[in-house]
């Protein structure tokens, strides 16, 4: 022991305080989680109650689900209407996404695009790292579309979509394809894809002889559109944020 009482204060904040502030559980419950080995910091399990972290840089997960500690990050789901282009400012004066972000003070940006004629799930965020993982085709995040198409789609056509077809920019195959039903001279088809290629669903269905009449994206990674009305936006729930962050962190590590 020395006479010097200028010992610097420990850096960071206690893990249980950070997680309690993030709304995970009470400090007492989180302390139990730590003792039980249910919490990881930067991929390593911690069991010491005195563990301190840097909320701005450290990545925390509880039972394998990522926790958002950086409260400056915003995650919003939009059910984009048709007739709106997927950009924050359209040079040609067409309706853009700005009208849907005015309720949030942060500058939000869309993750990927939906063409103007396609409606459905679009993610808006100011988290650039997450946006990169979700939008870049190398990470293989799946999207689910419901397409109303011309004509009566057969089982053979569904098999062709999953087996693969040749387009002008190379071959493409649906991860999954399902006929939801036919009525009159149109059919409903569900397609699951991880491709980020431009207008890919429309081009695939046209290539098998069933041009798209109407197209909706219902799912993006772990997020489901649910009952969110067309033209409405909402913040992701804590569970949805956790699922999205978990996916993005897993994919980032796998592609390093």
Short mmCIF file of C-alpha atoms in Angstrom, two decimals:
data_model
loop_
_atom_site.label_atom_id
_atom_site.label_comp_id
_atom_site.label_asym_id
_atom_site.label_seq_id
_atom_site.Cartn_x
_atom_site.Cartn_y
_atom_site.Cartn_z
CA UNK A 1 0.00 0.00 0.00
CA UNK A 2 1.33 3.46 -0.89
CA UNK A 3 0.43 6.91 0.25
CA UNK A 4 -0.70 7.81 -3.26
CA UNK A 5 -4.49 8.12 -3.36
CA UNK A 6 -4.62 9.14 -7.02
CA UNK A 7 -5.32 5.61 -8.31
CA UNK A 8 -7.42 6.01 -11.47
CA UNK A 9 -11.01 4.88 -11.33
CA UNK A 10 -11.82 1.62 -13.12
CA UNK A 11 -12.69 2.11 -16.77
CA UNK A 12 -16.10 1.27 -18.17
CA UNK A 13 -19.25 0.38 -16.26
CA UNK A 14 -20.31 -2.78 -14.51
CA UNK A 15 -21.83 -5.35 -16.81
CA UNK A 16 -24.97 -5.77 -14.70
CA UNK A 17 -25.59 -2.01 -14.71
CA UNK A 18 -25.20 -1.78 -18.48
CA UNK A 19 -27.61 -4.65 -19.08
CA UNK A 20 -30.13 -3.33 -16.57
CA UNK A 21 -30.01 0.07 -18.30
CA UNK A 22 -30.66 -1.74 -21.59
CA UNK A 23 -33.83 -3.22 -20.12
CA UNK A 24 -32.65 -6.85 -20.13
CA UNK A 25 -33.58 -7.53 -16.49
CA UNK A 26 -32.95 -6.22 -12.98
CA UNK A 27 -29.36 -6.05 -11.74
CA UNK A 28 -30.03 -8.89 -9.32
CA UNK A 29 -31.35 -11.15 -12.08
CA UNK A 30 -28.44 -10.22 -14.35
CA UNK A 31 -25.96 -11.06 -11.60
CA UNK A 32 -27.51 -14.52 -11.49
CA UNK A 33 -27.15 -14.76 -15.28
CA UNK A 34 -23.45 -13.89 -14.95
CA UNK A 35 -22.87 -16.55 -12.28
CA UNK A 36 -24.70 -19.10 -14.46
CA UNK A 37 -22.45 -18.30 -17.44
CA UNK A 38 -25.31 -17.07 -19.64
CA UNK A 39 -23.64 -13.81 -20.71
CA UNK A 40 -20.81 -13.30 -23.18
CA UNK A 41 -18.70 -10.22 -23.79
CA UNK A 42 -17.11 -10.09 -27.25
CA UNK A 43 -17.81 -13.80 -27.67
CA UNK A 44 -16.30 -14.89 -24.34
CA UNK A 45 -18.38 -16.13 -21.41
CA UNK A 46 -17.95 -14.05 -18.25
CA UNK A 47 -18.71 -15.24 -14.72
CA UNK A 48 -17.12 -12.46 -12.65
CA UNK A 49 -19.62 -10.07 -11.04
CA UNK A 50 -17.07 -7.27 -11.15
CA UNK A 51 -16.75 -7.37 -14.95
CA UNK A 52 -16.70 -3.92 -16.53
CA UNK A 53 -17.45 -3.14 -20.15
CA UNK A 54 -17.34 -0.31 -22.66
CA UNK A 55 -20.96 0.06 -23.86
CA UNK A 56 -19.87 1.87 -27.03
CA UNK A 57 -17.53 -0.85 -28.26
CA UNK A 58 -18.13 -4.15 -26.48
CA UNK A 59 -20.61 -6.67 -27.91
CA UNK A 60 -22.79 -8.41 -25.35
CA UNK A 61 -25.15 -11.34 -25.75
CA UNK A 62 -27.42 -13.11 -23.27
CA UNK A 63 -28.29 -16.75 -23.99
CA UNK A 64 -26.89 -16.23 -27.49
CA UNK A 65 -29.08 -13.22 -28.31
CA UNK A 66 -27.35 -9.89 -28.93
CA UNK A 67 -28.16 -6.93 -26.70
CA UNK A 68 -28.30 -3.35 -27.94
CA UNK A 69 -26.28 -1.15 -25.59
CA UNK A 70 -25.72 1.80 -27.90
CA UNK A 71 -28.93 3.78 -27.47
CA UNK A 72 -27.95 6.19 -30.25
CA UNK A 73 -28.74 3.46 -32.80
CA UNK A 74 -32.29 3.37 -34.17
CA UNK A 75 -34.01 0.48 -35.95
CA UNK A 76 -37.31 1.03 -37.75
CA UNK A 77 -39.55 -1.22 -39.84
CA UNK A 78 -41.55 0.35 -42.67
CA UNK A 79 -44.29 -1.19 -44.77
CA UNK A 80 -43.39 0.70 -47.94
CA UNK A 81 -46.32 1.54 -50.23
CA UNK A 82 -46.14 1.18 -53.98
CA UNK A 83 -45.29 4.40 -55.81
CA UNK A 84 -42.52 5.31 -53.35
CA UNK A 85 -38.86 5.03 -54.37
CA UNK A 86 -36.33 3.56 -51.94
CA UNK A 87 -34.20 6.64 -51.40
CA UNK A 88 -34.14 9.49 -48.93
CA UNK A 89 -34.18 12.12 -51.66
CA UNK A 90 -35.25 11.47 -55.23
CA UNK A 91 -33.61 13.69 -57.85
CA UNK A 92 -36.67 13.38 -60.08
CA UNK A 93 -39.08 14.58 -57.43
CA UNK A 94 -40.87 11.25 -56.99
CA UNK A 95 -42.29 10.30 -53.55
CA UNK A 96 -39.39 9.11 -51.40
CA UNK A 97 -38.80 7.79 -47.86
CA UNK A 98 -38.41 11.11 -46.06
CA UNK A 99 -42.09 11.27 -45.12
CA UNK A 100 -41.68 8.08 -43.07
CA UNK A 101 -38.63 9.21 -41.05
CA UNK A 102 -39.84 12.59 -39.78
CA UNK A 103 -40.90 11.14 -36.41
CA UNK A 104 -37.32 10.23 -35.51
CA UNK A 105 -34.60 12.82 -34.78
CA UNK A 106 -31.81 10.60 -36.15
CA UNK A 107 -30.90 10.56 -39.83
CA UNK A 108 -32.17 7.17 -40.92
CA UNK A 109 -31.26 5.35 -44.11
CA UNK A 110 -32.87 2.44 -45.89
CA UNK A 111 -31.23 -0.98 -45.89
CA UNK A 112 -31.28 -2.11 -49.50
CA UNK A 113 -34.11 -1.23 -51.84
CA UNK A 114 -37.55 -2.19 -53.02
CA UNK A 115 -38.49 -0.97 -56.48
CA UNK A 116 -41.25 1.63 -56.70
CA UNK A 117 -43.88 -0.92 -57.76
CA UNK A 118 -43.08 -3.29 -54.87
CA UNK A 119 -44.49 -2.84 -51.38
CA UNK A 120 -43.51 -4.39 -48.08
CA UNK A 121 -40.85 -4.63 -45.44
CA UNK A 122 -38.04 -2.10 -45.55
CA UNK A 123 -35.60 -1.49 -42.69
CA UNK A 124 -34.54 2.05 -41.81
CA UNK A 125 -31.59 2.59 -39.48
CA UNK A 126 -28.58 4.73 -38.62
CA UNK A 127 -26.48 1.63 -37.85
CA UNK A 128 -24.08 1.47 -40.78
CA UNK A 129 -22.42 -1.80 -39.75
CA UNK A 130 -25.73 -3.62 -39.51
CA UNK A 131 -26.95 -2.09 -42.77
CA UNK A 132 -23.85 -3.37 -44.55
CA UNK A 133 -24.39 -6.95 -43.35
CA UNK A 134 -28.09 -6.97 -44.18
CA UNK A 135 -27.73 -5.42 -47.63
CA UNK A 136 -24.58 -7.09 -48.95
CA UNK A 137 -25.33 -10.28 -50.91
CA UNK A 138 -22.22 -12.04 -49.59
CA UNK A 139 -23.88 -12.33 -46.17
CA UNK A 140 -26.84 -14.22 -47.62
CA UNK A 141 -29.66 -12.71 -45.56
CA UNK A 142 -32.93 -14.22 -46.79
CA UNK A 143 -36.03 -12.30 -47.88
CA UNK A 144 -39.51 -13.70 -48.40
CA UNK A 145 -41.80 -12.30 -51.11
CA UNK A 146 -45.43 -12.95 -52.02
CA UNK A 147 -45.99 -12.47 -55.74
CA UNK A 148 -49.33 -12.34 -57.53
CA UNK A 149 -48.51 -13.44 -61.05
CA UNK A 150 -50.26 -13.93 -64.36
CA UNK A 151 -51.44 -17.43 -65.25
CA UNK A 152 -51.83 -20.66 -63.30
CA UNK A 153 -48.49 -21.73 -61.87
CA UNK A 154 -47.81 -25.48 -61.89
CA UNK A 155 -45.77 -27.69 -59.58
CA UNK A 156 -43.25 -28.05 -62.41
CA UNK A 157 -42.76 -24.28 -62.50
CA UNK A 158 -42.18 -24.21 -58.73
CA UNK A 159 -39.56 -26.94 -59.16
CA UNK A 160 -37.89 -24.93 -61.93
CA UNK A 161 -37.63 -21.87 -59.66
CA UNK A 162 -35.81 -23.85 -56.96
CA UNK A 163 -33.70 -25.82 -59.41
CA UNK A 164 -32.48 -22.64 -61.05
CA UNK A 165 -32.94 -20.59 -64.20
CA UNK A 166 -30.62 -18.57 -66.42
CA UNK A 167 -31.03 -14.79 -66.54
CA UNK A 168 -29.07 -12.23 -68.55
CA UNK A 169 -26.80 -11.53 -65.55
CA UNK A 170 -26.25 -15.19 -64.62
CA UNK A 171 -28.04 -18.17 -63.07
CA UNK A 172 -30.38 -17.79 -60.10
CA UNK A 173 -32.34 -20.22 -57.94
CA UNK A 174 -34.89 -19.58 -55.22
CA UNK A 175 -33.93 -20.89 -51.78
CA UNK A 176 -37.58 -21.93 -51.46
CA UNK A 177 -40.67 -21.59 -53.64
CA UNK A 178 -44.27 -22.40 -52.79
CA UNK A 179 -47.55 -22.11 -54.64
CA UNK A 180 -50.07 -20.51 -52.30
CA UNK A 181 -53.02 -20.84 -54.65
CA UNK A 182 -54.55 -19.97 -58.00
CA UNK A 183 -57.74 -18.13 -58.88
CA UNK A 184 -58.97 -17.44 -62.38
CA UNK A 185 -56.01 -16.43 -64.51
CA UNK A 186 -53.59 -15.55 -61.68
CA UNK A 187 -51.60 -17.32 -58.96
CA UNK A 188 -49.96 -16.49 -55.63
CA UNK A 189 -46.36 -17.64 -55.22
CA UNK A 190 -44.12 -17.34 -52.15
CA UNK A 191 -40.41 -17.00 -52.94
CA UNK A 192 -37.51 -17.06 -50.48
CA UNK A 193 -34.25 -15.58 -51.81
CA UNK A 194 -30.95 -14.35 -50.47
CA UNK A 195 -29.98 -12.61 -53.70
CA UNK A 196 -29.72 -8.83 -53.73
CA UNK A 197 -29.91 -8.52 -57.50
CA UNK A 198 -32.10 -5.78 -58.96
CA UNK A 199 -35.79 -6.66 -59.52
CA UNK A 200 -34.85 -10.33 -59.16
CA UNK A 201 -38.31 -11.69 -58.30
CA UNK A 202 -39.95 -9.93 -61.24
CA UNK A 203 -37.26 -11.15 -63.62
CA UNK A 204 -37.43 -14.73 -62.34
CA UNK A 205 -41.20 -14.95 -62.67
CA UNK A 206 -41.14 -13.38 -66.13
CA UNK A 207 -38.50 -15.91 -67.18
CA UNK A 208 -40.80 -18.83 -66.28
CA UNK A 209 -43.73 -17.26 -68.11
CA UNK A 210 -45.61 -15.69 -65.20
CA UNK A 211 -45.11 -11.91 -65.10
CA UNK A 212 -45.68 -10.27 -61.71
CA UNK A 213 -48.91 -8.36 -61.17
CA UNK A 214 -48.30 -7.40 -57.55
CA UNK A 215 -45.31 -7.98 -55.25
CA UNK A 216 -44.89 -7.68 -51.48
CA UNK A 217 -41.84 -8.39 -49.32
CA UNK A 218 -43.15 -10.02 -46.14
CA UNK A 219 -39.92 -10.97 -44.39
CA UNK A 220 -36.34 -9.71 -44.15
CA UNK A 221 -34.01 -11.98 -42.18
CA UNK A 222 -35.67 -12.59 -38.79
CA UNK A 223 -38.16 -9.73 -39.22
CA UNK A 224 -41.78 -10.31 -40.26
CA UNK A 225 -44.08 -7.59 -41.57
CA UNK A 226 -46.95 -8.95 -39.50
CA UNK A 227 -49.98 -6.65 -39.33
CA UNK A 228 -48.11 -3.37 -39.89
CA UNK A 229 -50.36 -1.36 -42.25
CA UNK A 230 -49.11 -0.16 -45.61
CA UNK A 231 -47.49 3.27 -45.26
CA UNK A 232 -46.81 2.89 -41.53
CA UNK A 233 -43.48 2.64 -39.70
CA UNK A 234 -42.60 1.50 -36.19
CA UNK A 235 -39.51 0.90 -34.12
CA UNK A 236 -38.38 -2.68 -33.75
CA UNK A 237 -39.19 -4.37 -30.46
CA UNK A 238 -36.41 -5.40 -28.10
CA UNK A 239 -36.78 -9.01 -29.27
CA UNK A 240 -36.63 -7.98 -32.95
CA UNK A 241 -33.56 -5.80 -32.34
CA UNK A 242 -31.86 -8.69 -30.56
CA UNK A 243 -32.60 -11.08 -33.42
CA UNK A 244 -31.35 -8.59 -36.02
CA UNK A 245 -28.16 -7.75 -34.12
CA UNK A 246 -27.49 -11.44 -33.45
CA UNK A 247 -27.80 -12.19 -37.16
CA UNK A 248 -25.55 -9.30 -38.18
CA UNK A 249 -22.83 -10.20 -35.65
CA UNK A 250 -22.87 -13.87 -36.62
CA UNK A 251 -22.63 -13.05 -40.32
CA UNK A 252 -19.86 -10.52 -39.71
CA UNK A 253 -17.75 -13.10 -37.90
CA UNK A 254 -18.39 -15.79 -40.52
CA UNK A 255 -17.29 -13.44 -43.33
CA UNK A 256 -14.16 -12.12 -41.65
#
